[in-house]
Coordinates of C-alpha atoms in Angstrom, one line a residue:
M30 CA -16.8 -2.2 -63.0
I31 CA -15.3 -0.3 -65.9
G32 CA -11.6 -0.6 -66.1
L33 CA -11.4 -4.0 -64.4
S34 CA -9.8 -6.8 -66.3
A35 CA -10.6 -10.4 -66.0
P36 CA -9.5 -11.8 -62.6
A37 CA -6.2 -13.6 -62.5
A38 CA -6.1 -17.3 -61.7
G39 CA -7.0 -17.8 -58.0
Q40 CA -7.8 -14.1 -57.5
S41 CA -11.2 -13.1 -56.2
W42 CA -13.1 -10.1 -57.5
F43 CA -12.4 -8.2 -54.3
E44 CA -8.7 -8.8 -54.5
Q45 CA -8.9 -7.6 -58.1
L46 CA -10.8 -4.5 -56.9
L47 CA -8.0 -3.8 -54.3
D48 CA -5.4 -4.1 -57.0
W49 CA -7.3 -1.7 -59.3
R50 CA -7.7 0.8 -56.4
E51 CA -4.0 0.8 -55.7
K52 CA -3.2 1.5 -59.3
H53 CA -5.8 4.2 -60.0
I54 CA -6.7 5.9 -56.6
S55 CA -4.0 7.4 -54.5
E56 CA -3.7 6.5 -50.8
R57 CA -4.7 9.9 -49.6
T58 CA -7.7 10.2 -51.8
F59 CA -8.9 6.7 -50.8
V60 CA -8.6 7.6 -47.1
L61 CA -10.9 10.6 -47.7
M62 CA -13.4 8.3 -49.4
L63 CA -13.3 6.0 -46.5
A64 CA -13.7 8.9 -44.1
F65 CA -16.9 9.9 -46.0
A66 CA -18.2 6.3 -45.7
V67 CA -17.4 6.2 -42.0
G68 CA -19.3 9.4 -41.4
F69 CA -22.4 8.1 -43.3
F70 CA -22.5 4.8 -41.4
C71 CA -22.0 6.7 -38.1
A72 CA -25.1 8.8 -38.9
V73 CA -27.1 5.7 -39.7
A74 CA -26.0 4.1 -36.4
A75 CA -26.8 7.2 -34.3
F76 CA -30.2 7.6 -35.9
T77 CA -31.0 3.9 -35.5
L78 CA -30.0 3.8 -31.8
H79 CA -32.0 6.9 -30.8
W80 CA -35.1 5.7 -32.8
I81 CA -35.1 2.3 -31.1
I82 CA -34.7 3.9 -27.7
A83 CA -37.5 6.4 -28.3
Q84 CA -39.8 3.6 -29.6
I85 CA -39.2 1.4 -26.6
A86 CA -39.6 4.2 -24.1
L87 CA -42.8 5.4 -25.8
L88 CA -44.3 1.9 -25.7
L89 CA -43.5 1.4 -22.0
T90 CA -44.3 4.8 -20.5
S91 CA -46.9 6.5 -22.7
S92 CA -49.7 5.5 -20.4
F93 CA -48.1 6.6 -17.1
N94 CA -50.0 9.1 -14.9
E95 CA -47.6 12.0 -14.4
K96 CA -49.1 13.1 -11.2
T97 CA -48.5 9.9 -9.2
A98 CA -45.7 7.4 -8.8
N99 CA -45.7 4.4 -11.1
W100 CA -44.8 1.0 -9.8
L101 CA -43.8 -0.2 -13.2
Y102 CA -40.6 1.8 -12.7
L103 CA -39.6 -1.1 -10.4
V104 CA -40.0 -3.6 -13.1
Y105 CA -38.8 -2.1 -16.4
P106 CA -35.1 -1.5 -15.6
V107 CA -34.6 -5.0 -14.3
V108 CA -36.2 -6.5 -17.4
G109 CA -34.0 -4.3 -19.6
I110 CA -30.8 -5.3 -17.8
Y111 CA -31.8 -9.0 -18.0
L112 CA -32.6 -8.9 -21.7
T113 CA -29.3 -7.1 -22.4
G114 CA -27.4 -9.7 -20.4
L115 CA -29.0 -12.5 -22.4
F116 CA -28.2 -10.7 -25.6
V117 CA -24.5 -10.2 -24.7
K118 CA -24.1 -13.7 -23.3
Y119 CA -25.7 -15.7 -26.0
V120 CA -25.5 -13.5 -29.1
V121 CA -22.5 -11.2 -28.8
K122 CA -20.4 -13.5 -26.5
D123 CA -17.9 -10.7 -25.8
N124 CA -17.5 -7.9 -23.3
I125 CA -18.8 -4.6 -24.9
S126 CA -18.9 -2.4 -21.8
H127 CA -16.7 0.7 -21.3
G128 CA -16.9 1.6 -25.0
I129 CA -14.5 4.6 -25.1
T130 CA -12.0 2.8 -22.8
R131 CA -12.2 -0.1 -25.2
I132 CA -11.3 2.2 -28.1
L133 CA -8.3 3.6 -26.2
Y134 CA -7.1 0.1 -25.4
A135 CA -7.4 -0.9 -29.0
I136 CA -5.3 2.0 -30.1
S137 CA -2.6 1.4 -27.6
S138 CA -2.5 -2.4 -27.5
K139 CA -4.3 -3.9 -30.5
R140 CA -3.1 -1.7 -33.4
S141 CA -6.5 -0.1 -33.6
R142 CA -8.3 -3.4 -34.4
L143 CA -11.8 -3.7 -33.1
R144 CA -14.0 -6.7 -33.6
G145 CA -16.6 -6.8 -36.4
H146 CA -19.5 -7.3 -34.0
N147 CA -18.7 -3.9 -32.4
C148 CA -20.2 -2.3 -35.5
W149 CA -23.7 -3.3 -34.4
S150 CA -23.7 -5.1 -31.0
S151 CA -23.4 -2.0 -28.8
V152 CA -26.3 -0.3 -30.7
L153 CA -28.7 -3.1 -29.9
A154 CA -27.5 -3.7 -26.4
S155 CA -27.6 -0.1 -25.3
A156 CA -31.0 0.4 -27.0
I157 CA -32.5 -2.3 -24.9
T158 CA -30.8 -1.1 -21.7
I159 CA -31.7 2.6 -22.1
G160 CA -35.2 2.0 -23.6
F161 CA -36.2 0.0 -20.6
G162 CA -34.9 2.8 -18.3
G163 CA -31.2 2.1 -17.8
S164 CA -29.7 5.3 -16.4
V165 CA -26.8 5.4 -18.9
G166 CA -25.9 7.2 -22.1
A167 CA -26.0 6.1 -25.7
E168 CA -23.0 8.2 -26.8
A169 CA -20.2 5.8 -25.7
P170 CA -21.8 2.8 -27.5
I171 CA -22.2 4.9 -30.6
V172 CA -18.6 6.1 -30.4
L173 CA -17.5 2.4 -30.1
T174 CA -19.7 1.6 -33.0
G175 CA -18.3 4.4 -35.2
S176 CA -14.7 3.5 -34.3
A177 CA -15.4 -0.2 -35.1
I178 CA -16.8 0.8 -38.4
G179 CA -13.6 2.8 -39.2
S180 CA -11.4 0.0 -38.0
N181 CA -13.1 -2.7 -39.9
L182 CA -13.3 -0.7 -43.1
G183 CA -9.6 -0.1 -42.8
K184 CA -8.9 -3.8 -42.3
L185 CA -11.2 -4.7 -45.2
F186 CA -9.2 -2.5 -47.5
R187 CA -5.8 -3.5 -46.0
M188 CA -4.8 -0.1 -44.6
D189 CA -1.7 0.2 -42.6
N190 CA -1.7 0.7 -38.8
R191 CA -1.3 4.5 -39.0
T192 CA -4.3 4.8 -41.3
L193 CA -6.3 2.4 -39.0
V194 CA -5.7 4.8 -36.1
L195 CA -6.9 7.7 -38.2
L196 CA -10.1 5.8 -39.3
V197 CA -10.8 4.9 -35.7
G198 CA -10.6 8.6 -34.9
C199 CA -12.9 9.4 -37.9
G200 CA -15.4 6.9 -36.5
A201 CA -15.4 8.4 -33.0
A202 CA -15.5 12.0 -34.4
G203 CA -18.4 11.1 -36.8
A204 CA -20.3 9.4 -34.0
I205 CA -20.2 12.4 -31.7
A206 CA -20.9 14.8 -34.6
G207 CA -23.8 12.6 -35.8
I208 CA -25.5 12.0 -32.4
F209 CA -25.3 15.6 -31.4
K210 CA -25.2 17.4 -34.8
A211 CA -22.0 19.0 -33.6
P212 CA -19.1 18.6 -36.1
I213 CA -16.6 20.8 -34.2
A214 CA -17.2 18.9 -31.0
G215 CA -16.6 15.6 -32.8
L216 CA -13.3 16.9 -34.1
V217 CA -12.2 18.2 -30.7
F218 CA -13.4 15.1 -28.9
T219 CA -11.1 12.9 -31.0
L220 CA -8.2 15.2 -30.3
E221 CA -8.7 15.5 -26.5
V222 CA -10.2 12.2 -25.4
L223 CA -8.8 9.7 -27.9
M224 CA -5.4 11.5 -28.0
I225 CA -5.1 11.3 -31.8
D226 CA -2.6 13.9 -33.0
L227 CA -4.2 16.5 -35.2
T228 CA -1.7 16.8 -38.1
M229 CA -2.5 18.1 -41.6
A230 CA -2.8 14.6 -42.8
S231 CA -5.4 13.7 -40.2
L232 CA -7.4 17.0 -40.1
L233 CA -9.2 16.6 -43.4
P234 CA -10.4 13.0 -43.1
I235 CA -11.8 13.7 -39.5
L236 CA -13.5 16.9 -40.7
I237 CA -15.0 15.0 -43.7
S238 CA -16.3 12.3 -41.3
C239 CA -17.8 14.9 -38.9
V240 CA -19.5 17.0 -41.6
T241 CA -20.8 13.9 -43.4
A242 CA -22.3 12.4 -40.2
T243 CA -23.8 15.8 -39.3
C244 CA -25.4 16.4 -42.7
F245 CA -26.9 12.9 -42.9
T246 CA -28.2 13.1 -39.4
Y247 CA -30.1 16.3 -40.4
I248 CA -31.4 14.4 -43.4
F249 CA -32.6 11.5 -41.3
S250 CA -34.0 13.4 -38.3
G251 CA -34.6 17.0 -39.4
S252 CA -33.3 20.2 -37.9
T253 CA -34.3 19.5 -34.3
S254 CA -31.4 19.1 -31.7
L255 CA -31.2 16.9 -28.7
F256 CA -31.3 20.0 -26.5
T257 CA -33.0 23.3 -27.1
F258 CA -32.0 26.5 -25.4
H259 CA -33.1 30.1 -25.8
L260 CA -31.1 32.8 -24.1
D261 CA -33.4 35.1 -22.0
A262 CA -30.7 36.9 -19.9
A263 CA -27.5 37.9 -21.6
W264 CA -24.2 37.4 -19.8
T265 CA -22.7 40.3 -17.9
V266 CA -19.2 40.7 -16.4
E267 CA -20.7 40.9 -12.9
R268 CA -21.4 37.2 -13.1
V269 CA -17.7 36.2 -13.4
P270 CA -17.3 35.3 -9.7
A271 CA -20.4 33.1 -9.9
N272 CA -19.0 31.5 -13.1
I273 CA -15.6 30.8 -11.4
L274 CA -17.3 29.3 -8.4
L275 CA -19.6 27.2 -10.6
G276 CA -16.5 25.9 -12.4
V277 CA -14.9 24.8 -9.1
T278 CA -18.2 23.2 -8.0
C279 CA -18.4 21.3 -11.3
G280 CA -14.8 20.1 -10.8
L281 CA -15.7 18.8 -7.4
L282 CA -18.9 17.2 -8.8
S283 CA -16.7 15.6 -11.5
L284 CA -14.4 14.2 -8.8
Y285 CA -17.4 12.8 -6.9
F286 CA -18.7 11.3 -10.2
I287 CA -15.4 9.6 -11.0
R288 CA -14.7 8.3 -7.5
A289 CA -18.2 7.1 -6.8
M290 CA -18.3 5.4 -10.2
T291 CA -15.0 3.7 -9.7
L292 CA -16.0 2.5 -6.2
C293 CA -19.3 1.0 -7.5
E294 CA -17.6 -0.7 -10.4
D295 CA -15.0 -2.2 -8.1
M296 CA -17.8 -3.5 -5.9
F297 CA -19.6 -5.1 -8.9
S298 CA -16.4 -6.5 -10.3
R299 CA -16.0 -8.7 -7.2
F300 CA -19.1 -10.7 -8.4
K301 CA -18.1 -11.1 -12.1
D302 CA -18.6 -14.8 -11.8
K303 CA -22.1 -14.4 -10.4
P304 CA -24.2 -12.6 -13.1
Y305 CA -27.6 -13.3 -11.6
F306 CA -26.4 -11.9 -8.2
K307 CA -25.2 -8.8 -10.0
L308 CA -28.5 -8.5 -11.8
V309 CA -30.5 -8.7 -8.5
I310 CA -28.3 -6.2 -6.8
G311 CA -27.9 -3.8 -9.7
G312 CA -31.5 -4.1 -10.9
S313 CA -32.9 -3.6 -7.4
M314 CA -30.8 -0.6 -6.8
L315 CA -31.7 0.9 -10.2
S316 CA -35.4 0.2 -9.9
M317 CA -35.7 1.7 -6.5
L318 CA -33.8 4.9 -7.5
I319 CA -35.9 5.3 -10.6
F320 CA -39.1 4.8 -8.7
L321 CA -38.1 7.5 -6.2
F322 CA -36.6 9.8 -8.8
P323 CA -38.1 9.2 -12.3
S324 CA -35.7 11.8 -13.7
L325 CA -33.1 9.0 -13.6
Y326 CA -35.0 6.9 -16.2
G327 CA -33.0 6.5 -19.4
E328 CA -30.7 9.2 -20.6
G329 CA -32.7 11.9 -18.9
Y330 CA -32.6 14.3 -21.8
H331 CA -36.3 15.2 -21.4
D332 CA -35.6 16.6 -17.9
I333 CA -32.5 18.4 -19.1
N334 CA -34.6 20.2 -21.7
Q335 CA -37.1 21.1 -19.1
L336 CA -34.4 22.8 -17.0
L337 CA -32.9 24.5 -20.0
N338 CA -36.2 25.9 -21.3
G339 CA -38.1 26.5 -18.1
S340 CA -38.9 30.1 -17.1
T341 CA -41.4 29.6 -14.3
E342 CA -41.6 27.4 -11.2
A343 CA -44.3 25.4 -12.9
D344 CA -41.9 24.6 -15.8
W345 CA -39.2 23.4 -13.5
N346 CA -41.5 21.5 -11.2
G347 CA -42.3 19.3 -14.2
I348 CA -39.2 17.3 -13.6
M349 CA -40.8 15.9 -10.5
H350 CA -43.8 14.4 -12.4
N351 CA -44.4 10.7 -12.0
S352 CA -42.7 10.8 -8.6
L353 CA -43.6 10.9 -4.9
F354 CA -42.5 14.6 -5.0
S355 CA -45.1 15.6 -7.7
G356 CA -47.2 18.5 -6.7
H357 CA -44.8 19.7 -4.0
G358 CA -42.9 22.6 -5.6
S359 CA -41.3 23.6 -2.3
L360 CA -39.3 20.3 -2.4
L361 CA -37.7 21.1 -5.8
V362 CA -34.2 21.9 -4.4
I363 CA -34.2 18.7 -2.3
Y364 CA -35.3 16.7 -5.3
V365 CA -32.6 18.1 -7.6
F366 CA -30.0 17.6 -4.9
L367 CA -31.0 14.0 -4.4
V368 CA -31.0 13.3 -8.2
V369 CA -27.5 14.7 -8.5
V370 CA -26.2 12.5 -5.7
T371 CA -27.9 9.3 -6.9
K372 CA -27.4 9.6 -10.6
V373 CA -23.9 8.1 -10.4
F374 CA -25.3 5.1 -8.4
A375 CA -28.0 4.6 -10.9
T376 CA -25.5 4.6 -13.8
S377 CA -23.2 2.2 -11.9
A378 CA -26.1 -0.1 -11.1
T379 CA -27.1 -0.2 -14.7
N380 CA -23.7 -1.2 -16.0
G381 CA -22.8 -3.3 -13.0
G382 CA -26.0 -5.3 -13.2
G383 CA -25.3 -6.3 -16.8
G384 CA -26.6 -3.3 -18.8
C385 CA -24.8 -1.5 -21.6
G386 CA -24.3 2.2 -21.8
G387 CA -21.8 5.0 -21.2
T388 CA -21.1 7.9 -18.8
F389 CA -21.3 10.6 -21.5
A390 CA -25.0 11.4 -21.0
P391 CA -24.8 11.0 -17.2
S392 CA -22.1 13.6 -17.0
L393 CA -24.3 16.0 -19.0
F394 CA -27.2 15.2 -16.7
V395 CA -25.3 15.7 -13.5
G396 CA -23.9 18.9 -14.9
C397 CA -27.3 20.3 -15.9
F398 CA -28.9 19.5 -12.5
G399 CA -25.9 20.6 -10.6
G400 CA -25.7 23.9 -12.4
F401 CA -29.4 24.5 -11.8
L402 CA -29.0 23.7 -8.1
F403 CA -26.0 26.0 -7.8
A404 CA -27.9 28.9 -9.3
R405 CA -31.1 28.2 -7.3
L406 CA -29.1 28.2 -4.0
W407 CA -27.1 31.3 -5.1
N408 CA -30.3 33.2 -5.7
M409 CA -32.1 31.9 -2.6
Y410 CA -29.4 33.1 -0.3
E411 CA -28.6 36.2 -2.4
V412 CA -24.8 35.5 -2.4
G413 CA -24.3 38.0 -5.2
V414 CA -25.8 39.4 -8.4
Y415 CA -28.8 37.4 -9.7
V416 CA -27.9 34.5 -12.0
P417 CA -30.4 32.8 -14.4
E418 CA -31.0 29.2 -13.4
K419 CA -31.4 28.0 -17.0
N420 CA -28.1 29.6 -18.1
F421 CA -26.2 28.0 -15.2
A422 CA -27.9 24.6 -16.0
L423 CA -26.3 25.0 -19.5
L424 CA -22.9 26.0 -18.1
G425 CA -23.0 23.1 -15.6
M426 CA -23.3 20.7 -18.5
A427 CA -20.0 21.9 -20.0
G428 CA -18.3 22.1 -16.6
V429 CA -19.0 18.5 -15.4
M430 CA -18.3 17.1 -18.9
S431 CA -15.0 18.9 -19.0
G432 CA -14.0 17.5 -15.6
V433 CA -15.2 13.9 -16.1
M434 CA -13.6 13.6 -19.5
H435 CA -10.6 15.9 -18.9
A436 CA -11.7 17.6 -22.1
P437 CA -12.5 21.4 -21.6
L438 CA -12.6 22.1 -25.3
T439 CA -15.0 19.3 -26.0
G440 CA -17.3 20.6 -23.2
I441 CA -17.1 24.2 -24.5
F442 CA -17.8 23.4 -28.2
L443 CA -20.3 20.6 -27.6
I444 CA -22.6 22.6 -25.4
A445 CA -22.3 25.6 -27.6
E446 CA -23.1 23.7 -30.7
I447 CA -25.9 21.5 -29.4
T448 CA -27.8 24.4 -27.8
G449 CA -26.8 27.3 -30.0
G450 CA -25.5 28.9 -26.8
Y451 CA -22.7 30.8 -28.5
A452 CA -23.9 34.0 -26.7
L453 CA -22.6 32.3 -23.5
F454 CA -19.3 31.3 -25.1
L455 CA -17.1 33.2 -22.6
P456 CA -18.8 31.9 -19.5
L457 CA -18.7 28.4 -21.0
M458 CA -14.9 28.8 -21.3
I459 CA -14.6 30.1 -17.7
V460 CA -16.6 27.3 -16.2
S461 CA -15.0 24.5 -18.3
V462 CA -11.4 25.7 -17.6
C463 CA -12.0 26.2 -13.9
S464 CA -13.6 22.7 -13.7
Y465 CA -10.7 21.1 -15.4
L466 CA -8.1 22.9 -13.3
T467 CA -10.0 21.7 -10.2
I468 CA -10.3 18.0 -11.2
I469 CA -6.6 17.6 -12.3
I470 CA -5.5 18.4 -8.7
F471 CA -7.1 15.1 -7.6
E472 CA -7.4 13.0 -10.8
P473 CA -4.6 13.2 -13.5
H474 CA -6.6 11.1 -16.0
S475 CA -10.2 11.1 -17.3
I476 CA -12.8 8.5 -16.4
Y477 CA -12.0 6.8 -19.7
G478 CA -8.2 6.8 -19.4
M479 CA -7.7 6.1 -15.7
R480 CA -8.0 2.3 -16.1
L481 CA -5.5 2.1 -18.9
A482 CA -3.2 4.6 -17.2
R483 CA -2.9 2.3 -14.2
E484 CA -1.7 -0.4 -16.6
G485 CA 0.7 1.9 -18.5
K486 CA -1.4 1.5 -21.7
L487 CA -2.7 5.0 -22.2
I488 CA -1.7 6.9 -25.3
T489 CA -0.8 10.6 -24.8
H490 CA 0.3 13.4 -27.0
H491 CA 3.8 13.0 -25.7
T492 CA 5.5 11.3 -28.7
D493 CA 8.2 9.4 -26.6
H494 CA 5.6 8.1 -24.2
A495 CA 3.2 7.3 -27.0
V496 CA 5.8 5.2 -28.8
L497 CA 6.7 3.3 -25.7
T498 CA 3.0 2.6 -25.1
L499 CA 2.5 1.4 -28.6
M500 CA 5.5 -0.9 -28.6
S501 CA 4.7 -4.4 -27.8
L502 CA 7.1 -6.2 -25.4
D503 CA 6.1 -9.5 -27.0
S504 CA 7.2 -8.3 -30.5
V505 CA 10.8 -7.7 -29.4
I506 CA 11.3 -10.9 -27.5
D507 CA 13.9 -13.2 -29.1
R508 CA 12.8 -16.8 -28.4
D509 CA 15.7 -18.4 -30.2
Y510 CA 18.0 -19.3 -27.4
T511 CA 20.0 -22.5 -26.4
P512 CA 19.3 -23.6 -22.9
V513 CA 21.5 -25.8 -20.7
S514 CA 20.9 -27.7 -17.5
P515 CA 22.7 -26.9 -14.3
D516 CA 24.6 -30.2 -14.2
M517 CA 25.8 -30.1 -17.8
E518 CA 29.6 -30.4 -18.1
L519 CA 31.9 -27.9 -19.7
G520 CA 32.6 -30.1 -22.7
T521 CA 28.9 -30.4 -23.6
I522 CA 28.5 -26.6 -23.0
V523 CA 31.3 -25.9 -25.5
H524 CA 29.5 -28.1 -28.0
K525 CA 26.3 -26.1 -27.3
I526 CA 28.1 -22.8 -27.8
S527 CA 29.3 -23.9 -31.3
R528 CA 25.6 -24.3 -32.3
S529 CA 24.3 -21.1 -30.6
R530 CA 24.1 -17.8 -32.4
N531 CA 24.1 -15.9 -29.1
I532 CA 27.0 -15.0 -26.8
F533 CA 25.1 -16.5 -23.8
L534 CA 23.4 -19.6 -22.7
P535 CA 20.5 -19.6 -20.1
V536 CA 20.8 -22.2 -17.4
L537 CA 17.3 -23.7 -16.7
D538 CA 16.1 -26.3 -14.3
A539 CA 13.7 -29.1 -15.3
A540 CA 10.7 -26.8 -14.9
G541 CA 12.1 -24.1 -17.2
N542 CA 12.9 -21.7 -14.4
L543 CA 15.9 -19.4 -15.1
L544 CA 18.8 -20.2 -12.7
G545 CA 21.6 -18.1 -14.3
E546 CA 23.4 -17.4 -17.5
I547 CA 26.7 -18.4 -19.0
Y548 CA 28.4 -15.7 -21.1
I549 CA 31.0 -16.9 -23.5
T550 CA 33.2 -13.9 -22.8
K551 CA 33.3 -14.8 -19.1
I552 CA 34.4 -18.4 -19.5
R553 CA 37.0 -17.9 -22.3
H554 CA 39.8 -18.7 -19.8
V555 CA 38.6 -22.3 -19.5
V556 CA 36.7 -22.9 -22.7
F557 CA 39.9 -24.0 -24.7
R558 CA 41.3 -26.2 -21.9
I559 CA 40.2 -29.6 -22.8
E560 CA 41.5 -31.2 -19.6
L561 CA 38.9 -29.1 -17.7
Y562 CA 35.9 -30.2 -19.7
H563 CA 34.8 -32.8 -17.1
H564 CA 35.7 -30.6 -14.0
F565 CA 33.2 -27.8 -14.4
T566 CA 29.4 -27.8 -14.7
A567 CA 27.0 -25.1 -15.8
S568 CA 26.0 -24.4 -12.2
Q569 CA 29.7 -23.5 -11.4
L570 CA 30.1 -21.3 -14.5
M571 CA 26.8 -19.4 -14.5
T572 CA 26.3 -15.9 -13.2
P573 CA 23.0 -14.2 -12.2
P574 CA 21.4 -12.0 -14.8
A575 CA 21.8 -8.2 -14.5
A576 CA 18.0 -8.0 -14.1
T577 CA 14.9 -9.9 -15.2
L578 CA 11.9 -8.6 -16.9
R579 CA 8.2 -9.6 -16.6
D580 CA 6.3 -10.4 -19.8
D581 CA 3.6 -7.9 -18.7
E582 CA 6.0 -5.1 -17.9
P583 CA 5.4 -1.7 -19.6
M584 CA 8.0 -0.7 -22.2
T585 CA 8.7 2.5 -20.2
E586 CA 10.0 0.3 -17.3
V587 CA 11.9 -2.0 -19.7
M588 CA 13.8 1.0 -21.0
Q589 CA 14.6 2.1 -17.5
V590 CA 15.9 -1.3 -16.6
F591 CA 18.2 -1.3 -19.6
D592 CA 19.4 2.2 -18.8
R593 CA 20.1 1.2 -15.1
T594 CA 21.9 -2.1 -15.8
H595 CA 23.7 -1.1 -19.1
A596 CA 22.9 -4.7 -20.2
D597 CA 22.9 -5.7 -23.9
W598 CA 20.5 -8.6 -23.3
L599 CA 17.9 -9.2 -20.6
P600 CA 15.8 -12.3 -19.9
V601 CA 11.9 -12.1 -19.9
L602 CA 10.0 -14.4 -17.5
D603 CA 6.3 -15.2 -17.3
A604 CA 4.2 -15.1 -14.2
D605 CA 5.4 -18.5 -13.1
G606 CA 9.1 -17.6 -13.5
H607 CA 9.6 -19.6 -16.7
L608 CA 11.9 -18.1 -19.3
K609 CA 10.1 -16.8 -22.4
G610 CA 13.1 -15.4 -24.2
Y611 CA 15.5 -12.4 -24.3
I612 CA 15.3 -8.8 -25.3
S613 CA 18.2 -7.2 -27.1
R614 CA 18.9 -3.5 -26.4
Q615 CA 19.9 -3.0 -30.0
R616 CA 16.7 -4.5 -31.4
M617 CA 14.5 -2.6 -29.0
Y618 CA 16.1 0.8 -29.7
G619 CA 16.0 0.1 -33.4
M620 CA 12.2 -0.5 -33.3
Y621 CA 11.8 2.5 -31.1
R622 CA 13.7 4.8 -33.5
K623 CA 11.6 3.5 -36.4
M624 CA 8.3 4.1 -34.7
V625 CA 9.3 7.6 -33.7
A626 CA 10.2 8.3 -37.3
D627 CA 6.8 6.9 -38.5
M628 CA 4.9 9.0 -35.9
S629 CA 6.8 12.1 -36.9
E630 CA 5.7 11.9 -40.5
D631 CA 2.6 14.0 -41.5

């Protein structure tokens, strides 16, 4: 490269490149360059994943007779889950499920560091699962892939932790923008779901990543979108009551989606040490559901497009092809209702059985079918002014996504962008907001954040809470202490005090359990009386600690304990009660103030 001098002794060409970059390219400019690279790789990953899924599905189902049920639906999903399980167990050798939750955990607990294999493993695993019929979405795996690309590029070029968080956000935003060709939705998704603060310093890199991913996706796959929608009936103000009621319905559907998904996941987690048992249960459940309702096969985008573009009964009845319901148009409402109810179980069975995929596409699917069902029942019973089924199918997609992800802006802009449905922008807003307001009554966190929220590891836009979440308890533990045994005499204790840099000595039994503490200030009345050195032991001089902390305790609770006890030092114990070290109030608050200052900088 022009401008690079001969490498110094012991310095590799890459280290020389890093030195040259630091001298000639500013940090801000280089971050923008990395954001461009992240956007490009996100587009490549999204295109690759969808291409593989399409090829597998075409190979397996192209010969199906659409007018009858197909028994191969009982076989393909089990094979897909089994192959995915083998790939994860013997190739990846790591847990790659719950992609977006994994990103949130990396941001809150691992300083935004994602493993290198996440750049490709989720793409292959989810392609196998979905191509063979797994009823999950490809979006969460792609978001994990994009975030991993951003994280690992940042680590490669030795970016600091704040820049790593930004690059993780660029990867997630680029993934959403690339897979849906929706740059604004990618930006808003990063803000709402990943809780990355949108400052002036972070806005431009995320936008660059989104625009780059979208442009390259157009280059790779043309101008076609995942969903197509043509507005036949313009929105009128008379439909506001129906829109509000649809929003509330979507909020309740979201609640059902989250609760049922959580229940099924808890059930499968009980058998985490029995992978073949999970495969049998999950695979059998999924195969049977897909055999009965072929709309549950894969992501379900084909049937979504049928509902969004249909204008006659024959068009909408097409979603029942390949099923036992085929040819029975009078059963359409029952079929759609059963699909809405069973989709969450099909998704849970896919992931629980060993497959890999996300809940992004299932939430769109449930929303589309739920919105169509709402409109069909509304018109059948003439509740009010006529409402177009296809319009409400579109609005339902935004409503359920807003509720499940607790992200109304993402739901609004994503559906508007991917369908060109800007003529329905106002009803999209009404439905999304009403759905969100309904779901938060019952669930304060999204389906992605609820697991981390229970552990106190969820990052929010509240700076104080975010800093406490990011702070690691382990990083502030002082392990340099001088222990004494309970039968140690005062004379030996004084000798220990002279060698200790702390004002206290922990009293431990033979197993390392904390029995009490000896504070120098509390024994000064005897410490200088030599005649008493053989009359007192540690067990007589020790006092119980003001409080003890667990090594897995959230920093918010640690702060509360310090405020309640007014202690300067508190001991930290592990799960077995053994002393790990001490936390200093001064050191903890010093780190807290520094992190607040760092987060406050643009």
